[in-house]
């Protein structure tokens, strides 16, 4: 009799293990929620312009906050304006397992960047509820504020946001200070949002790849090994406005000419050295901005990215050296103002391998790879071991209304995220 009972218990136990590591996220629920979220800031091209602190962002935040509440999370907005949902574990003295992403977008962006990781995190809570899973560790879902404007929310959580940064102007036209107030934070207390090393067992983020490797190779899951550093400057070209008709070509101090040559040099230098570094001039403003006036002043951004911070700085030095020639030949002065800096971050090898094992258990193909995009995870890596799960971006398109990830790929990512959380919950480290 005892023997039969043991076999019966073992069968139930092993069934439970098999069942638990085969839990599949709901592609339908994720698709419905991505569609619902995409209403907030929908643009005519089929994407979103849900820039941080805009009315659309505030409405989108209310939508995801309600989903979190409905999933039984204890939800709060921290002093920096991040949305945080907590689910108790069996032992709440243990550090949390944290996971999440962002829902703000770039101007003219897509419906998946950040949204897949945010809704995927909530999906994991739904799956825990449906499968009556209570983890040992408490878990926390994060929706970071203003990721696109410089990882602002995760900078606050990791304790590196500064008062000076609060005066920066965001894509919404508001200062970070005003934006933080508008989303329920308090710029006079934002430092209270900071969390310290040891608060989290780990931080995980599900995100679309935003590049084309997974899609081109037909691979389901990306195991992110590292995230590039990002450095951004505002470059000001100061020439002399003058009459476009009466000023001879050899008597001009044309700020637009200097800026145009700067763009060519940026591109040439970034391509001239081996490696994956990238450099971009993404935003430009010419003054006074009239067809019959030689531009006296141009403001243009420069952004450099690479997994190696020293290489980023050396590319910048090469561009500055080339700019001296431009100054001498155009009579236009060129100066640089730091805008934003995110250092490269490697993810935790143990967690990378948990993600790979989770994909394998779910019969999903996977590859280890770097991230060419910046993410909140690189800030969280300052205070916790981290892991990132990528899912394919169709044709590698992102930061565009044409951004697309299929419901099946979103669900695969959320299923892997849940299994990684459960593996972390049992892991001894
Ligand atoms: O710009 C980036 O890499 C990210 O999408 N914020
Ligand atoms: Mn993102
Ligand atoms: Mn982005």
XYZ file of C-alpha atoms and ligand atoms in Angstrom:
437
model
C 0.000 0.000 0.000
C 2.816 2.424 1.029
C 4.599 1.650 -2.254
C 1.510 2.535 -4.297
C 1.034 5.757 -2.330
C 4.689 6.728 -2.954
C 4.364 6.080 -6.688
C 1.141 8.078 -6.774
C 2.734 11.051 -4.940
C 5.853 10.903 -7.149
C 3.687 10.906 -10.258
C 1.693 13.908 -9.070
C 4.908 15.705 -8.028
C 6.712 15.015 -11.309
C 3.548 15.912 -13.274
C 3.453 19.182 -11.385
C 7.134 19.852 -12.304
C 6.553 18.915 -15.948
C 3.386 20.986 -16.060
C 5.048 23.926 -14.325
C 7.990 24.210 -16.736
C 5.632 23.917 -19.704
C 3.335 26.807 -18.739
C 2.560 28.791 -21.879
C 1.720 32.492 -21.886
C -1.469 33.556 -23.685
C -0.734 34.976 -27.141
C -4.362 36.132 -27.380
C -4.290 38.068 -24.100
C -0.954 39.688 -25.007
C -2.172 40.661 -28.465
C -5.396 42.145 -27.073
C -3.441 44.161 -24.502
C -0.821 45.391 -26.966
C -3.699 46.590 -29.189
C -5.431 48.281 -26.237
C -2.209 50.001 -25.138
C -1.468 51.138 -28.694
C -4.616 53.345 -28.616
C -2.807 55.735 -26.267
C -0.827 58.032 -28.542
C -1.802 56.179 -31.744
C -0.429 57.996 -34.791
C -1.889 57.919 -38.351
C 0.983 55.664 -39.524
C -0.198 52.856 -37.211
C 2.421 53.349 -34.510
C 2.511 55.499 -31.374
C 3.875 58.842 -30.273
C 3.443 58.080 -26.560
C 6.388 60.200 -25.453
C 7.056 60.345 -21.728
C 4.883 62.755 -19.699
C 2.461 63.350 -22.603
C -1.293 62.947 -22.105
C -0.996 59.668 -24.022
C 1.745 58.439 -21.673
C -0.324 59.382 -18.618
C -3.337 57.529 -20.064
C -1.233 54.501 -21.063
C 0.219 54.382 -17.548
C -3.286 54.375 -16.073
C -4.192 51.451 -18.343
C -1.246 49.262 -17.317
C -1.590 50.292 -13.673
C -5.174 48.994 -13.719
C -4.054 45.715 -15.347
C -1.525 45.345 -12.511
C -4.162 46.016 -9.864
C -6.589 43.587 -11.530
C -3.837 40.937 -11.443
C -3.728 41.355 -7.673
C -0.491 43.338 -7.395
C -0.063 45.922 -4.643
C 0.620 48.901 -6.887
C 2.328 52.202 -6.030
C 4.043 55.061 -7.856
C 7.464 55.746 -6.381
C 8.867 59.238 -5.755
C 10.507 59.247 -9.199
C 7.236 58.328 -10.964
C 7.936 54.628 -11.656
C 4.963 52.262 -11.382
C 5.793 49.297 -9.102
C 3.541 46.296 -8.432
C 4.410 43.862 -5.640
C 3.255 40.247 -5.153
C 4.068 38.644 -1.822
C 6.092 35.430 -1.652
C 6.155 32.701 1.008
C 9.122 34.434 2.643
C 8.955 38.219 2.318
C 12.245 38.705 4.139
C 13.942 37.490 0.966
C 15.017 40.018 -1.708
C 12.515 40.519 -4.544
C 12.776 39.060 -7.977
C 12.097 42.119 -10.139
C 11.124 42.338 -13.803
C 9.538 44.870 -16.141
C 10.209 47.470 -18.827
C 8.738 50.782 -20.069
C 5.682 51.972 -22.025
C 6.837 55.413 -23.160
C 7.825 55.603 -26.848
C 9.981 57.704 -29.145
C 8.104 60.256 -31.279
C 6.630 58.325 -34.235
C 7.514 55.016 -32.580
C 6.108 51.499 -32.708
C 3.703 49.445 -30.584
C 6.173 46.917 -29.170
C 9.328 48.651 -27.833
C 9.013 48.390 -24.045
C 5.350 47.388 -24.280
C 6.114 43.680 -24.855
C 8.268 43.585 -21.717
C 5.769 45.537 -19.633
C 2.735 43.476 -20.687
C 4.858 40.313 -20.623
C 5.726 41.017 -16.988
C 2.033 41.396 -16.132
C 1.346 38.197 -18.115
C 3.739 36.341 -15.794
C 1.698 37.498 -12.799
C -1.506 36.310 -14.529
C 0.138 32.908 -15.177
C 1.259 32.612 -11.550
C -2.307 33.353 -10.440
C -3.852 30.888 -12.899
C -1.409 28.122 -11.961
C -1.656 28.875 -8.224
C 2.074 29.483 -8.008
C 3.395 31.265 -4.913
C 7.120 31.946 -5.185
C 9.478 31.833 -2.186
C 10.673 35.359 -2.994
C 8.370 38.346 -3.309
C 8.238 39.604 -6.905
C 8.035 43.202 -8.165
C 6.866 44.393 -11.575
C 8.422 47.688 -12.767
C 7.094 50.090 -15.390
C 9.970 52.588 -15.615
C 9.232 56.198 -16.466
C 10.797 57.907 -19.519
C 13.081 55.140 -20.745
C 13.399 56.789 -24.160
C 14.532 60.098 -22.701
C 17.603 58.609 -21.067
C 16.536 55.675 -18.847
C 15.284 58.248 -16.338
C 13.174 55.942 -14.133
C 15.804 53.235 -13.819
C 18.472 55.900 -13.211
C 16.406 56.982 -10.193
C 15.986 53.377 -8.982
C 19.723 52.714 -9.343
C 20.554 55.987 -7.584
C 22.344 57.852 -10.382
C 19.689 60.399 -11.440
C 20.895 63.943 -10.684
C 19.138 67.236 -9.910
C 20.797 68.761 -13.004
C 19.138 66.173 -15.241
C 15.698 67.264 -13.964
C 16.137 70.514 -15.912
C 16.570 68.673 -19.230
C 13.728 69.110 -21.702
C 11.997 65.832 -22.687
C 10.388 65.028 -26.066
C 7.055 66.188 -24.605
C 8.526 69.702 -24.225
C 8.277 69.423 -20.423
C 11.306 69.414 -18.144
C 11.947 66.084 -16.438
C 11.001 67.889 -13.224
C 7.558 68.906 -14.499
C 7.048 65.517 -16.156
C 7.832 63.709 -12.926
C 5.164 65.774 -11.156
C 2.623 65.101 -13.902
C 3.033 61.313 -13.580
C 2.677 61.284 -9.795
C 6.314 61.580 -8.711
C 7.899 64.280 -6.563
C 11.124 65.861 -7.916
C 11.950 67.097 -4.413
C 11.979 63.515 -3.113
C 13.050 61.460 -6.184
C 16.103 60.128 -4.300
C 13.706 58.181 -2.052
C 12.980 55.956 -5.060
C 16.554 54.657 -5.088
C 16.943 50.955 -4.229
C 20.193 49.465 -3.017
C 22.348 46.429 -3.797
C 20.770 43.445 -2.077
C 17.175 44.693 -2.457
C 16.757 42.450 -5.488
C 17.787 38.852 -6.075
C 17.807 39.747 -9.781
C 16.229 42.009 -12.384
C 14.897 40.617 -15.686
C 13.614 42.381 -18.785
C 11.763 40.942 -21.769
C 12.212 43.188 -24.825
C 11.947 43.109 -28.609
C 15.365 42.767 -30.248
C 14.920 45.972 -32.292
C 17.505 44.549 -34.709
C 17.127 41.860 -37.358
C 19.264 38.896 -36.261
C 16.567 36.697 -34.635
C 14.037 37.332 -37.384
C 16.554 36.722 -40.199
C 17.828 33.491 -38.612
C 14.359 32.246 -37.566
C 15.379 32.028 -33.898
C 12.718 32.362 -31.186
C 14.680 33.755 -28.207
C 17.719 36.020 -27.737
C 19.782 35.507 -24.571
C 21.305 38.956 -24.066
C 24.964 38.884 -22.970
C 25.530 42.635 -22.794
C 23.956 46.046 -23.517
C 25.763 48.800 -25.367
C 26.743 52.033 -23.700
C 25.164 55.220 -25.072
C 26.687 58.712 -25.026
C 24.802 61.695 -26.417
C 25.929 65.308 -26.998
C 24.251 68.464 -28.281
C 26.671 69.935 -30.852
C 26.305 73.679 -31.522
C 27.616 75.199 -34.785
C 27.951 78.970 -34.421
C 28.420 80.809 -37.754
C 26.965 84.108 -39.010
C 23.448 84.572 -40.349
C 23.474 86.631 -43.561
C 21.545 87.390 -46.711
C 21.332 84.291 -48.932
C 21.285 86.400 -52.097
C 23.912 89.052 -51.581
C 26.597 87.053 -49.674
C 29.194 85.527 -52.039
C 29.918 81.811 -51.505
C 33.482 82.501 -50.334
C 32.371 85.111 -47.764
C 30.048 82.911 -45.690
C 30.208 81.437 -42.176
C 27.494 78.906 -42.925
C 26.537 76.864 -39.838
C 24.541 74.402 -41.957
C 27.549 73.675 -44.189
C 29.661 72.946 -41.102
C 26.939 70.680 -39.685
C 26.573 68.834 -42.990
C 30.324 68.170 -43.150
C 30.203 67.047 -39.501
C 27.550 64.444 -40.383
C 29.679 63.089 -43.239
C 32.729 62.872 -40.932
C 30.699 61.191 -38.164
C 29.575 58.480 -40.573
C 33.019 58.061 -42.197
C 34.855 57.740 -38.855
C 32.315 55.306 -37.338
C 32.720 53.036 -40.389
C 36.499 53.435 -40.579
C 37.369 51.212 -37.586
C 36.577 47.497 -37.106
C 33.797 46.584 -34.650
C 30.058 47.164 -33.977
C 30.283 50.802 -32.858
C 27.608 53.126 -34.237
C 27.356 56.932 -34.408
C 24.250 58.919 -35.320
C 23.232 62.562 -35.822
C 19.520 62.147 -35.127
C 18.132 65.615 -34.418
C 18.910 69.002 -36.041
C 17.640 72.575 -35.725
C 18.824 75.468 -37.932
C 18.355 79.160 -37.028
C 16.830 81.413 -38.081
C 15.375 78.704 -40.340
C 14.365 80.719 -43.412
C 15.081 79.769 -47.049
C 16.633 83.160 -47.813
C 18.935 83.373 -44.760
C 22.303 81.644 -44.389
C 21.941 79.645 -41.118
C 23.864 81.400 -38.376
C 23.412 78.634 -35.825
C 22.725 74.891 -35.957
C 22.104 72.575 -33.003
C 22.507 68.882 -33.770
C 22.771 65.748 -31.642
C 25.609 63.258 -31.781
C 25.134 59.768 -30.338
C 27.803 57.056 -30.085
C 27.206 53.449 -28.914
C 29.362 50.394 -28.293
C 29.778 47.540 -25.807
C 33.195 49.058 -24.955
C 33.099 52.490 -23.266
C 36.739 53.333 -24.079
C 36.049 52.729 -27.772
C 33.070 55.117 -27.600
C 35.333 57.835 -26.187
C 38.015 57.236 -28.823
C 35.436 57.537 -31.630
C 34.333 60.843 -30.074
C 37.944 62.108 -29.992
C 38.380 61.183 -33.684
C 35.193 63.074 -34.603
C 36.273 66.137 -32.592
C 39.670 66.120 -34.338
C 37.981 66.077 -37.746
C 35.703 68.911 -36.584
C 38.731 71.204 -36.060
C 39.394 71.116 -39.820
C 35.731 71.959 -40.450
C 35.983 74.945 -38.096
C 39.129 76.236 -39.847
C 37.684 75.874 -43.333
C 34.186 77.258 -42.644
C 34.845 79.882 -39.969
C 32.111 78.221 -37.864
C 32.842 77.380 -34.215
C 31.796 73.943 -32.921
C 31.111 73.176 -29.263
C 29.785 70.146 -27.370
C 27.348 69.790 -24.448
C 26.893 66.440 -22.685
C 23.277 65.252 -22.841
C 23.152 61.672 -21.594
C 25.469 58.813 -20.707
C 24.620 55.157 -20.071
C 27.552 52.837 -19.496
C 27.668 49.405 -21.185
C 26.395 46.574 -18.979
C 26.984 42.814 -19.047
C 24.200 40.563 -17.813
C 24.762 37.784 -15.254
C 26.083 34.575 -16.893
C 24.112 32.385 -14.459
C 20.891 34.105 -15.497
C 21.813 33.953 -19.175
C 22.066 30.165 -18.783
C 18.721 30.007 -16.938
C 17.106 31.839 -19.872
C 18.712 29.395 -22.316
C 17.558 26.404 -20.223
C 14.027 27.839 -20.035
C 13.929 28.234 -23.826
C 15.172 24.664 -24.229
C 12.497 23.294 -21.818
C 9.899 25.072 -23.952
C 11.382 23.670 -27.192
C 12.275 27.175 -28.371
C 15.416 27.966 -30.375
C 17.742 30.557 -28.842
C 21.052 32.341 -29.345
C 23.354 34.354 -27.096
C 23.747 37.901 -28.400
C 24.533 41.562 -27.492
C 21.958 44.353 -27.431
C 22.572 47.318 -29.783
C 19.745 49.160 -28.062
C 19.936 50.674 -24.599
C 17.631 49.413 -21.856
C 16.636 50.025 -18.236
C 18.424 46.753 -17.490
C 21.769 48.496 -17.893
C 20.934 50.767 -14.976
C 19.527 47.906 -12.899
C 22.816 46.049 -13.481
C 24.409 48.581 -11.107
C 22.422 47.200 -8.146
C 21.404 43.623 -9.095
C 22.334 40.616 -11.230
C 20.391 41.009 -14.496
C 19.090 39.038 -17.433
C 17.385 40.049 -20.697
C 15.170 37.990 -22.993
C 14.825 39.124 -26.622
C 12.072 38.219 -29.038
C 12.232 38.865 -32.805
C 11.439 42.212 -34.455
C 10.034 41.612 -37.926
C 12.594 42.744 -40.535
C 14.614 44.231 -37.671
C 12.530 47.420 -37.711
C 12.083 49.478 -34.522
C 11.513 53.077 -33.400
C 9.079 53.143 -36.319
C 5.328 52.557 -36.848
C 6.391 49.497 -38.858
C 7.733 47.823 -35.694
C 6.091 44.383 -35.305
C 6.422 41.271 -33.134
C 3.921 38.409 -33.577
C 1.594 37.312 -30.739
C 3.345 33.898 -30.745
C 6.767 35.553 -30.328
C 5.453 37.781 -27.532
C 3.998 34.717 -25.787
C 7.255 32.758 -26.225
C 9.115 35.611 -24.553
C 6.678 35.786 -21.631
C 6.794 31.990 -21.190
C 10.612 32.108 -21.019
C 10.448 35.077 -18.638
C 8.163 33.150 -16.262
C 10.382 30.053 -16.302
C 13.450 32.186 -15.623
C 11.675 33.773 -12.652
C 10.803 30.311 -11.307
C 14.385 29.081 -11.804
C 15.691 32.181 -10.008
C 13.233 31.538 -7.183
C 14.845 28.126 -6.569
C 18.467 29.103 -7.368
C 20.934 29.283 -4.495
C 22.843 32.546 -5.044
O 17.491 54.137 -27.770
C 17.455 52.970 -27.390
O 18.361 52.225 -27.638
C 16.301 52.455 -26.583
O 15.308 51.997 -27.452
N 15.812 53.465 -25.694
Mn 12.963 49.990 -25.127
Mn 13.382 52.514 -27.618
